[in-house]
Amino acid sequence: MEKVLEVKDLKVSFQTYGGTVQAVRGVSFDLHKGETLAIVGESGSGKSVTSQTLMKLIPMPPGKITGGQILFNGEDLVPKSDKEMESIRGKEISMIFQDPMTSLNPTMKVGNQIMEGLIKHQKVSKADAKKRAIELLKLVGIPMPESRVNQYPHEFSGGMRQRAMIAIALAASPKLLIADEPTTALDVTIQAQILELMKGLQDKLDTSIIFITHDLGVVANVADRVAVMYAGQIVEIGTVDEIFYDPKHPYTWGLLASMPSLENDGNDELAAIPGTPPDLTNPPVGDAFAPRNKYALAIDYEEEPPMFQVSETHFAKTWLLHPDAPNVEPPDAVKQRIRKMSSNFDKPVLVKEGK
Amino acid sequence: MAKYIGKRLLYMIISLWLIVTATFFLMRVAPGNPFASEKKLPPEIEANLQAHYGLDKPWYQQYTDYLVNVVTWDFGPSFKYKSQTVNDLISEGFPVSFLLGMEAIFIAVALGVLFGVIAALKQNKWQDYTTMAIAVLGISVPSFIMASFLQYFLAIKLGVFPVARWESFQHTILPAIALAAGPMAYIARLTRSSMIEVLANDYIKTAKAKGLSSGVITVKHAMRNALLPVVTYLGPLTASILTGSFVIEKIFGIPGLGFHFVTSITNRDYTVIMGVTVFYSIILLVAILLVDIAYGIIDPRIKLAGGKKGE
Ligand SMILES: Nc1ncnc2c1ncn2[C@@H]1O[C@H](COP(=O)(O)OP(=O)(O)OP(=O)(O)O)[C@@H](O)[C@H]1O
Ligand SMILES: [Mg+2]
């Protein structure tokens, strides 16, 4: 399948009064056409910074890309200027933000906010742009789009605003859509509708999607693959089945064990991961997760684990996959769900530097 | 909308009546009278004068007479300038003051916004520090000192502008700057902080994510929202330009309404004081109404009560 995006060893840091925050510390992944990649992880793990860096939307300064490549259709975005990025933002890559209440301009009509991108990227006339804006509003399921197009955001409900945001993002039919927790601020029924809408549109337009979320339950519904982030790194990445039914990283175990599910509602306690994420101004030596990890090995405190490849699509960054590592059992909540993956290699393979 | 304006007009009339009443009684309790000058007048003449201006009538009659006169837009004769009525003074002085005030408001708003936006876009760079340092000066230096300063350097030392008087456009520049400096500095600081706040908003990121250029984002998305507080300030701005004009017109010898007002106070020219006060109040009330209407147009979230939609 055609690769739309390839991120290689991306590093981003922020200069703050307290020192340099290494928000993203060597993230690599790729994304194919029409595919949905979910990025999950605790608050502060660098999901938003990673995704905004793909469009170079992080404020620079204080932010800075300190290393790596962002290959979009084979072209590296990192060295591009702001001016050059303008023809990519909104046209090739679009973004939907978390809070629909604040991500629309309150003093501009919703229609105009959709039209802006069209006029900029597709060089259409104002009248045509308006026609298209009405079509888009209809496409995202807003009733009476002809009158809604002339309204202001405060006249829309939260769910409708997020639909309008999707219309804005899709206006120029981008190849990649980044959705940063698009449903977190919405109530559950609206969430389901918005997810349904995004999936439907993806099928129609064949867009690739990066879907950022806290909610593992949502992931199973929308994603093809999942990347688990911790302290600015991807610690495990694989297909949805691999992550849900054959997770290898103790942090992923922790996330899965703390996920409420229908089977264990209320019976067993949710196993929250103890402790807090590390301070990214001074990332610890070794594995950043070690202090919170009850499976941590001695080496975890000394040397950062390398990436091990478990199958063609499944990678995990933990010493537990090393041939010399002791055999450990995941927590019960996770063990119950483990399935044998036929696609797994015989043994995890150490990935050489540079992947 | 019409209903809203109607309601506001009613409030304005009530406010005006309160102002007229208050000025009327304040004038009465103020010591001294217009005919108490260096030379003592013979009692018969003074009684004659009192009768001529209706000052011998009981206070309630003077009050109702005055109210009726105000309603018919007749502020009566000046006590001091024998042949002139207060209406004459207003129609003579107001155009001058209006021109000066408009020029000052224009300078204050245009430059204030410009400096504020530059400072915000270049936050914590030298442009920011320079404009804000100047703004602090502008706010803390009183306008009469600013006026003398301008006169001394630009007029006397450099001879670029005339020192005083009111003859050509050249003559209007120094007083307009002196009058505008304080409000301009205030607007610059207001614009800067509100612009910085707006630029941190999510919808600015949305606009950037659409691929809009930073110029378009600044003008179309940031400034419109950032200027809302500035629009609110236009009411108080009018007031401060009005009061500022008393001093400035006096310093520059400009024959405007402010000049007459100050003169009439030193002369205890009751009718002029009262007439001009009422006239100023009307201007202020109208300015505030216009600002509120403008605000409702600029910010669609504000619905002018009584109307259907703030559109
Ligand atoms: N503008 C900034 N200046 C300084 N530090 C920043 C800035 N933006 C992000 N960071 C830091 O980068 C790290 C990653 O933040 P990020 O917003 O990507 O987290 P996240 O995974 O999206 O979390 P959440 O789930 O809460 O949205 C955090 O430690 C954060 O403090
Ligand atoms: Mg985030």
XYZ file of C-alpha atoms and ligand atoms in Angstrom:
698
model
C 0.000 0.000 0.000
C 1.063 3.548 -0.673
C 2.798 5.282 2.208
C 1.406 8.754 2.871
C 3.506 9.633 5.848
C 6.744 8.438 7.295
C 8.016 9.930 10.532
C 11.585 9.104 11.396
C 13.141 9.646 14.787
C 11.300 12.918 15.363
C 12.487 14.993 18.301
C 10.783 18.121 19.593
C 11.672 20.214 22.588
C 10.424 23.402 24.216
C 12.569 26.062 25.756
C 10.957 27.083 29.043
C 12.035 28.973 32.142
C 12.449 25.685 33.935
C 14.731 24.278 31.232
C 14.326 22.380 27.999
C 11.278 20.135 27.903
C 11.941 17.178 25.627
C 8.327 16.653 24.658
C 8.965 14.238 21.787
C 12.012 11.999 22.037
C 12.572 10.042 18.858
C 9.214 9.055 17.441
C 9.011 6.919 14.298
C 5.947 5.563 12.536
C 4.409 5.414 9.137
C 0.919 5.681 7.772
C -0.634 4.260 4.638
C -3.294 5.607 2.379
C -6.781 5.247 3.826
C -5.427 3.921 7.103
C -6.290 5.077 10.617
C -3.567 5.163 13.215
C -4.607 5.795 16.793
C -2.152 7.373 19.189
C -2.909 6.678 22.841
C -1.129 7.557 26.033
C -1.455 9.470 29.252
C -1.755 13.217 29.471
C 1.569 14.865 28.721
C 2.978 11.943 26.788
C 3.466 14.129 23.726
C 0.541 13.093 21.528
C -0.550 16.624 20.678
C 2.969 17.902 20.217
C 3.788 15.013 17.872
C 0.705 15.548 15.769
C 0.975 19.315 15.654
C 4.584 19.053 14.666
C 3.486 17.108 11.585
C 1.869 20.339 10.353
C 4.475 22.471 12.051
C 1.791 24.065 14.170
C 3.703 24.089 17.433
C 4.779 27.573 18.461
C 8.390 28.068 17.374
C 9.921 29.424 19.567
C 9.651 28.118 22.300
C 9.233 24.846 20.388
C 11.933 23.420 18.172
C 12.305 20.327 16.037
C 15.676 19.097 17.209
C 15.940 16.097 14.947
C 14.304 13.645 12.606
C 12.297 13.737 9.447
C 8.637 14.043 8.512
C 8.313 12.538 5.068
C 4.964 13.425 3.572
C 4.523 11.849 0.148
C 8.250 11.332 0.256
C 9.054 14.991 0.900
C 10.587 16.125 4.180
C 8.502 18.801 5.908
C 11.027 19.623 8.621
C 13.147 22.073 6.610
C 10.117 23.806 5.038
C 9.417 27.436 5.872
C 6.123 28.689 7.261
C 5.281 30.106 3.848
C 5.874 26.739 2.182
C 3.799 25.008 4.845
C 0.808 27.195 3.973
C 0.167 25.203 0.812
C 0.261 21.952 2.782
C -1.780 22.979 5.805
C -5.474 22.591 5.169
C -4.887 21.269 1.688
C -2.789 18.140 2.173
C -2.977 17.781 5.951
C -5.845 19.022 8.113
C -6.462 18.990 11.792
C -9.449 18.781 14.114
C -8.921 19.947 17.659
C -10.245 18.746 20.943
C -12.552 21.508 22.005
C -15.145 22.555 19.420
C -16.264 25.338 21.770
C -13.014 27.228 21.358
C -11.657 26.134 18.018
C -14.050 28.183 15.906
C -13.729 31.948 15.616
C -16.682 33.427 17.547
C -16.995 36.547 15.407
C -16.961 34.901 11.996
C -19.838 33.110 10.314
C -19.375 29.354 10.174
C -19.771 29.416 6.399
C -16.975 31.924 5.997
C -14.737 29.819 8.179
C -15.284 26.881 5.832
C -14.938 29.019 2.706
C -11.593 30.548 3.688
C -9.661 27.346 3.130
C -11.445 26.648 -0.152
C -10.737 30.085 -1.503
C -7.118 29.817 -0.477
C -6.387 26.323 -1.754
C -8.739 25.738 -4.630
C -8.854 29.237 -6.063
C -12.639 29.122 -6.326
C -14.888 32.187 -6.419
C -16.729 33.298 -3.327
C -20.065 32.140 -4.677
C -18.722 28.696 -5.528
C -17.007 28.443 -2.174
C -20.293 29.172 -0.456
C -22.071 26.516 -2.493
C -19.360 24.073 -1.531
C -19.574 25.122 2.131
C -23.279 24.304 2.112
C -22.542 20.924 0.534
C -19.898 20.233 3.161
C -22.244 21.136 6.007
C -24.776 18.755 4.525
C -22.082 16.094 4.155
C -21.234 16.299 7.853
C -24.891 15.980 8.708
C -25.952 19.475 9.652
C -29.639 20.016 8.916
C -30.732 23.094 6.943
C -27.208 23.918 5.797
C -28.455 26.832 3.680
C -29.355 28.832 6.773
C -26.695 27.361 9.061
C -23.971 28.557 6.747
C -24.807 32.136 7.719
C -24.814 31.538 11.444
C -22.156 32.161 14.028
C -20.549 29.413 16.119
C -22.484 30.389 19.252
C -25.666 29.430 17.438
C -24.363 25.862 17.034
C -24.382 23.100 19.657
C -21.121 21.423 20.653
C -21.692 18.423 18.412
C -22.643 20.648 15.494
C -19.529 22.733 15.989
C -17.367 19.650 15.848
C -19.193 18.685 12.659
C -18.452 22.143 11.309
C -14.806 21.679 12.298
C -14.780 18.432 10.327
C -16.279 20.273 7.376
C -13.504 22.864 7.628
C -10.866 20.157 7.857
C -12.248 18.247 4.908
C -12.966 21.309 2.752
C -9.960 20.815 0.517
C -10.043 16.990 0.589
C -6.765 16.510 2.473
C -4.777 13.296 2.195
C -4.167 13.225 5.929
C -6.541 14.208 8.698
C -5.252 14.582 12.226
C -7.923 14.430 14.896
C -6.646 15.409 18.335
C -9.168 13.978 20.773
C -12.069 15.117 18.585
C -14.725 13.631 20.827
C -13.330 14.144 24.317
C -15.332 17.320 24.903
C -18.589 15.822 23.668
C -21.131 13.671 25.451
C -21.226 9.961 24.728
C -24.043 9.786 22.179
C -22.631 12.698 20.186
C -19.202 11.048 20.384
C -20.519 7.951 18.667
C -22.143 10.036 15.933
C -18.978 12.005 15.272
C -16.906 8.813 15.103
C -19.445 7.274 12.745
C -19.279 10.381 10.601
C -15.497 10.351 10.459
C -15.400 6.700 9.479
C -17.994 7.230 6.773
C -16.144 10.186 5.333
C -12.880 8.321 5.408
C -14.362 5.521 3.327
C -15.706 8.060 0.858
C -12.599 10.206 0.557
C -9.901 7.612 1.221
C -8.154 9.926 3.686
C -5.583 8.676 6.135
C -6.352 9.561 9.732
C -4.241 10.010 12.827
C -6.620 9.717 15.724
C -5.415 10.840 19.120
C -7.315 9.732 22.155
C -7.214 8.831 25.823
C -9.996 6.394 25.327
C -8.923 2.878 24.377
C -12.559 1.938 23.904
C -12.800 4.352 21.003
C -9.586 3.004 19.502
C -11.007 -0.462 18.902
C -13.816 1.090 16.882
C -11.932 3.449 14.651
C -8.328 2.432 14.234
C -6.427 0.005 12.058
C -3.246 0.378 14.037
C -2.404 1.775 17.458
C 0.680 3.562 18.702
C 1.130 3.751 22.473
C 3.059 6.784 23.624
C 4.850 7.266 26.905
C 7.059 10.184 27.919
C 7.581 11.417 24.381
C 8.259 8.037 22.804
C 6.253 5.343 21.079
C 6.664 2.348 23.353
C 4.522 -0.031 21.372
C 2.882 0.023 17.983
C 0.886 -2.615 16.161
C -2.454 -3.483 14.632
C -5.500 -3.098 16.840
C -5.628 -6.857 17.369
C -1.979 -7.014 18.277
C -2.259 -4.233 20.816
C -5.492 -5.459 22.343
C -4.904 -9.210 22.271
C -1.139 -9.599 22.322
C 0.335 -6.537 24.016
C 4.013 -6.789 24.882
C 4.867 -3.604 26.750
C 4.085 -3.333 30.467
C 2.785 0.191 29.924
C 0.288 -1.113 27.367
C -0.685 -3.783 29.880
C -1.305 -1.064 32.405
C -3.451 0.923 29.987
C -5.484 -2.142 29.040
C -5.914 -3.208 32.646
C -7.184 0.238 33.561
C -9.691 0.253 30.711
C -13.261 -0.168 31.865
C -14.926 -2.893 29.838
C -18.319 -4.533 29.786
C -16.976 -7.767 31.236
C -15.393 -6.303 34.317
C -17.786 -3.486 35.108
C -17.443 -2.837 38.766
C -16.393 -6.381 39.678
C -12.679 -5.999 39.818
C -11.210 -2.707 40.575
C -9.710 -0.778 37.699
C -5.971 -1.079 37.986
C -4.714 2.422 37.562
C -1.048 2.706 36.723
C 0.687 3.892 39.918
C 2.848 6.995 40.004
C 3.142 9.860 37.566
C 4.918 10.333 34.238
C 8.524 11.518 34.436
C 9.613 15.109 34.184
C 10.591 15.636 30.570
C 13.020 18.400 31.436
C 15.278 15.706 32.881
C 14.188 12.404 31.374
C 15.496 9.532 33.491
C 18.351 7.351 32.382
C 17.218 4.000 31.033
C 13.539 3.235 30.556
C 11.361 6.240 31.418
C 8.615 3.910 32.561
C 10.806 1.830 34.884
C 9.976 3.621 38.177
C 6.257 2.889 37.667
C 6.765 -0.570 36.268
C 6.523 -3.534 38.602
C 8.104 -5.711 35.914
C 11.125 -3.461 35.633
C 14.472 -5.221 35.279
C 17.783 -3.989 36.600
C 18.865 -2.979 33.128
C 15.783 -0.735 32.788
C 17.415 1.717 35.160
C 20.640 1.783 33.204
C 19.965 1.511 29.543
C 17.061 2.591 27.413
C 15.408 -0.462 25.885
C 15.675 -0.865 22.122
C 12.738 -1.558 19.825
C 11.928 -5.234 19.301
C 9.906 -6.427 16.368
C 7.306 -9.041 17.231
C 5.651 -9.374 13.842
C 5.666 -7.632 10.482
C 3.530 -4.859 12.048
C 4.120 -5.134 15.766
C 6.949 -3.378 17.639
C 7.568 -2.879 21.344
C 10.252 -1.031 23.214
C 10.909 -3.151 26.275
C 13.771 -5.240 27.621
C 11.242 -7.958 28.415
C 11.464 -9.067 24.798
C 15.207 -9.593 25.034
C 16.215 -13.278 24.788
C 17.889 -13.094 28.222
C 14.921 -11.482 29.949
C 12.982 -13.524 32.506
C 9.560 -14.683 31.455
C 6.908 -12.509 33.093
C 3.159 -12.856 33.109
C 0.999 -9.827 32.312
C -1.647 -8.837 34.875
C -4.728 -11.037 34.967
C -7.022 -8.523 33.319
C -4.715 -8.598 30.318
C -3.845 -12.293 30.448
C -7.491 -13.230 30.015
C -7.592 -11.583 26.638
C -4.273 -12.750 25.181
C -4.621 -14.657 21.940
C -2.023 -16.448 19.946
C -1.087 -14.342 16.950
C -0.288 -16.467 13.941
C 1.570 -13.632 12.272
C 4.126 -13.322 15.080
C 7.742 -14.161 14.356
C 9.220 -17.137 16.175
C 11.166 -14.783 18.406
C 11.177 -11.013 18.802
C 13.842 -9.501 16.617
C 15.976 -6.618 17.778
C 15.465 -3.640 15.488
C 18.680 -2.026 14.394
C 19.095 1.689 14.983
C 17.657 3.808 12.232
C 14.216 2.292 12.051
C -33.126 46.775 17.460
C -35.514 49.732 17.174
C -37.042 48.739 20.473
C -33.581 48.593 22.010
C -32.667 52.051 20.768
C -36.012 53.406 21.967
C -35.381 52.046 25.422
C -31.890 53.486 25.459
C -33.179 56.906 24.365
C -35.616 56.872 27.260
C -32.787 56.134 29.692
C -30.780 58.918 28.116
C -33.570 61.433 28.707
C -33.811 60.372 32.335
C -30.031 60.680 32.756
C -30.108 64.095 31.157
C -32.834 65.307 33.440
C -30.810 64.149 36.446
C -27.741 65.938 35.095
C -29.650 69.175 34.437
C -31.161 69.059 37.919
C -27.847 68.352 39.567
C -26.003 71.133 37.726
C -28.809 73.579 38.422
C -28.678 73.049 42.165
C -24.895 72.822 42.311
C -24.740 76.214 40.623
C -27.143 77.658 43.152
C -25.190 76.487 46.173
C -21.880 77.589 44.667
C -20.738 80.775 46.411
C -20.503 84.098 44.607
C -22.407 85.303 41.570
C -21.549 86.494 38.073
C -21.917 90.160 38.959
C -19.593 89.973 41.948
C -16.569 91.469 40.265
C -13.772 93.755 41.374
C -16.007 96.798 41.319
C -18.964 96.740 43.627
C -22.130 97.502 41.705
C -24.682 99.870 43.161
C -27.494 97.837 44.740
C -30.188 99.205 42.359
C -28.236 98.140 39.320
C -27.583 94.742 40.756
C -31.275 94.276 41.522
C -32.040 95.330 37.975
C -29.605 92.803 36.589
C -31.048 90.098 38.836
C -34.519 90.865 37.551
C -33.351 90.934 33.967
C -31.937 87.423 34.197
C -34.819 86.143 36.306
C -32.612 85.608 39.338
C -35.097 87.322 41.619
C -37.728 84.661 41.093
C -38.103 81.799 43.622
C -35.780 78.836 42.942
C -38.504 76.385 41.893
C -39.657 78.796 39.231
C -36.107 79.298 37.990
C -35.748 75.529 37.888
C -38.900 74.871 35.884
C -38.117 77.772 33.557
C -34.718 76.300 32.947
C -36.089 72.830 32.279
C -38.525 74.227 29.736
C -35.742 76.171 28.084
C -33.491 73.139 27.848
C -36.255 71.120 26.234
C -36.730 73.856 23.627
C -32.948 73.943 23.138
C -32.580 77.451 24.527
C -29.820 77.776 27.060
C -30.425 81.449 27.622
C -28.127 84.460 27.436
C -24.570 84.582 28.669
C -24.175 86.592 31.867
C -20.779 87.854 30.848
C -20.790 88.292 27.071
C -23.594 90.765 26.838
C -24.703 90.209 23.308
C -24.195 86.446 23.079
C -26.460 83.586 23.988
C -25.195 80.224 25.172
C -26.542 78.752 21.936
C -24.301 81.147 20.005
C -21.272 80.062 22.013
C -22.035 76.394 21.407
C -22.600 76.724 17.694
C -19.424 78.771 17.418
C -17.151 76.721 19.653
C -18.419 73.232 19.058
C -17.320 72.831 15.403
C -13.793 73.771 16.456
C -13.773 71.371 19.399
C -15.400 68.675 17.303
C -12.682 68.883 14.668
C -9.949 68.821 17.291
C -11.595 65.938 19.142
C -12.110 63.868 16.016
C -8.529 64.388 14.980
C -7.361 63.318 18.433
C -9.646 60.273 18.509
C -8.393 59.276 15.086
C -4.756 59.566 16.157
C -5.379 57.755 19.427
C -7.230 54.838 17.850
C -5.176 54.414 14.683
C -1.751 54.673 16.278
C -2.785 53.016 19.527
C -4.091 49.950 17.702
C -1.107 49.865 15.373
C 1.407 50.009 18.220
C -0.563 47.506 20.273
C -0.713 44.999 17.427
C 2.982 45.378 16.655
C 3.887 44.940 20.302
C 1.738 41.806 20.551
C 3.111 40.238 17.376
C 6.667 40.977 18.496
C 6.030 40.028 22.080
C 9.141 40.305 24.259
C 11.232 41.636 21.391
C 12.645 45.138 21.162
C 9.604 46.446 19.237
C 7.420 45.369 22.137
C 9.652 46.911 24.795
C 9.976 50.184 22.888
C 6.281 50.706 22.225
C 5.326 49.759 25.746
C 7.943 52.041 27.279
C 6.556 54.904 25.207
C 3.056 53.905 26.255
C 3.936 54.095 29.935
C 5.290 57.589 29.331
C 2.159 58.550 27.408
C -0.077 57.405 30.225
C 1.885 58.957 33.051
C 2.670 62.363 31.519
C -0.288 64.738 31.990
C -1.559 66.323 28.795
C -0.678 69.889 29.814
C 2.954 68.908 30.280
C 2.860 67.039 27.004
C 1.402 70.161 25.390
C 4.110 72.490 26.718
C 6.737 69.957 25.751
C 5.444 69.765 22.177
C 5.191 73.544 21.970
C 8.701 73.999 23.210
C 10.446 71.450 21.000
C 8.396 71.181 17.841
C 7.205 74.773 17.653
C 9.703 77.005 19.394
C 12.958 75.050 18.920
C 12.372 73.348 15.594
C 9.676 75.600 14.216
C 7.905 72.727 12.470
C 4.474 73.674 13.748
C 2.870 76.896 14.909
C 2.960 77.397 18.682
C -0.691 78.195 19.179
C -3.895 79.663 17.712
C -6.366 78.064 15.387
C -5.975 79.092 11.788
C -4.950 76.260 9.456
C -4.628 72.490 9.521
C -1.015 72.981 10.643
C -2.352 74.595 13.785
C -4.473 71.574 14.648
C -1.655 69.054 14.739
C 0.120 69.810 18.032
C -3.032 70.171 20.116
C -4.463 67.012 18.572
C -1.309 65.079 19.447
C -1.221 66.472 22.969
C -4.845 65.520 23.421
C -4.410 62.049 21.894
C -1.193 60.971 23.635
C -2.717 59.624 26.842
C -5.614 57.731 25.255
C -3.329 56.454 22.504
C -0.944 54.974 25.042
C -3.848 53.419 26.882
C -5.263 51.920 23.676
C -1.847 50.550 22.725
C -1.583 48.685 26.017
C -5.166 47.511 25.827
C -4.708 46.262 22.264
C -1.468 44.521 23.116
C -2.836 42.533 26.021
C -6.053 41.638 24.285
C -4.207 40.677 21.113
C -1.851 38.412 23.048
C -4.803 36.770 24.693
C -6.595 36.256 21.379
C -3.502 34.905 19.640
C -3.322 32.123 22.222
C -6.830 30.976 21.344
C -7.553 27.662 19.696
C -9.291 29.271 16.742
C -6.063 30.981 15.767
C -4.499 27.532 15.577
C -7.473 26.399 13.508
C -6.916 29.306 11.140
C -3.258 28.436 10.869
C -4.112 24.782 10.274
C -6.222 25.910 7.310
C -3.087 27.217 5.672
C -3.932 30.902 6.004
C -1.007 33.288 5.983
C -0.028 35.038 9.173
C -1.171 38.387 7.727
C -4.672 37.087 7.067
C -4.770 35.442 10.480
C -3.731 38.650 12.203
C -6.222 40.870 10.434
C -9.225 38.614 9.917
C -9.101 36.363 12.934
C -7.049 38.008 15.645
C -7.666 41.738 15.308
C -11.416 41.641 15.009
C -11.628 39.789 18.298
C -8.824 41.698 19.939
C -10.433 45.053 19.153
C -13.627 44.346 21.063
C -12.222 45.830 24.302
C -10.970 48.816 22.333
C -14.473 49.445 21.024
C -15.728 49.346 24.604
C -13.152 51.947 25.507
C -14.417 54.386 22.847
C -17.073 55.678 25.261
C -14.633 56.598 28.039
C -12.272 57.787 25.314
C -14.811 60.366 24.177
C -15.149 61.521 27.758
C -11.426 61.868 28.245
C -11.014 63.737 24.954
C -13.800 66.072 26.056
C -12.284 66.856 29.417
C -8.797 66.941 27.972
C -9.908 69.583 25.505
C -10.578 72.094 28.353
C -6.895 72.244 29.180
C -5.530 71.846 25.684
C -7.762 74.513 24.158
C -6.764 76.880 26.904
C -3.029 76.185 26.407
C -3.136 76.509 22.646
C -5.621 79.393 22.643
C -8.138 77.500 20.578
C -11.585 79.139 20.467
C -13.452 75.901 21.095
C -16.188 74.958 23.477
C -13.720 73.791 26.099
C -12.074 77.189 26.096
C -15.407 78.927 26.632
C -16.277 76.445 29.329
C -13.143 77.139 31.314
C -13.569 80.902 30.865
C -17.178 80.714 31.961
C -16.202 78.870 35.120
C -13.714 81.564 36.118
C -16.365 84.165 35.306
C -19.102 82.296 37.161
C -21.113 82.558 33.980
C -23.887 80.240 35.237
C -25.882 79.882 32.082
C -22.827 79.017 30.009
C -21.584 76.492 32.573
C -24.959 74.829 32.732
C -25.583 74.934 29.006
C -22.208 73.502 28.100
C -22.466 70.829 30.793
C -25.814 69.718 29.437
C -24.467 69.816 25.892
C -21.415 67.725 26.832
C -23.640 65.246 28.610
C -25.727 64.802 25.492
C -22.616 64.178 23.421
C -21.308 61.618 25.870
C -24.604 59.790 26.140
C -24.912 59.642 22.356
C -21.313 58.436 22.047
C -21.927 55.652 24.548
C -25.078 54.593 22.731
C -23.239 54.499 19.396
C -20.450 52.435 20.947
C -22.917 49.925 22.344
C -24.634 49.601 18.995
C -21.286 49.195 17.239
C -20.291 46.550 19.754
C -23.419 44.580 19.069
C -22.655 44.688 15.360
C -19.034 43.622 15.760
C -19.599 40.868 18.294
C -22.399 38.584 17.124
C -22.637 36.980 20.550
C -23.969 40.193 22.056
C -27.655 40.405 21.462
C -28.957 43.922 21.934
C -31.780 43.340 24.376
C -35.174 43.957 22.848
C -34.048 43.191 19.337
C -34.297 39.738 17.846
C -30.702 39.217 16.809
C -27.478 41.108 17.206
C -26.830 40.881 13.499
N 4.163 25.466 24.202
C 4.757 24.621 25.075
N 5.723 25.074 25.888
C 6.327 24.249 26.771
N 6.031 22.961 26.920
C 5.065 22.438 26.154
C 4.376 23.250 25.184
N 3.465 22.476 24.563
C 3.595 21.246 25.112
N 4.541 21.222 26.059
C 4.954 20.049 26.867
O 5.101 18.944 26.038
C 4.671 17.760 26.695
C 3.701 17.001 25.832
O 2.491 17.697 25.749
P 1.282 17.264 24.831
O 0.330 18.390 24.775
O 1.758 16.726 23.541
O 0.636 16.086 25.666
P -0.589 15.187 25.255
O -0.080 13.800 25.156
O -1.273 15.732 24.068
O -1.472 15.299 26.544
P -3.059 15.444 26.650
O -3.582 14.068 26.612
O -3.234 16.060 27.996
O -3.538 16.302 25.543
C 4.107 18.189 28.024
O 5.077 17.926 29.011
C 3.888 19.663 27.867
O 4.087 20.308 29.096
Mg -3.148 16.716 23.768
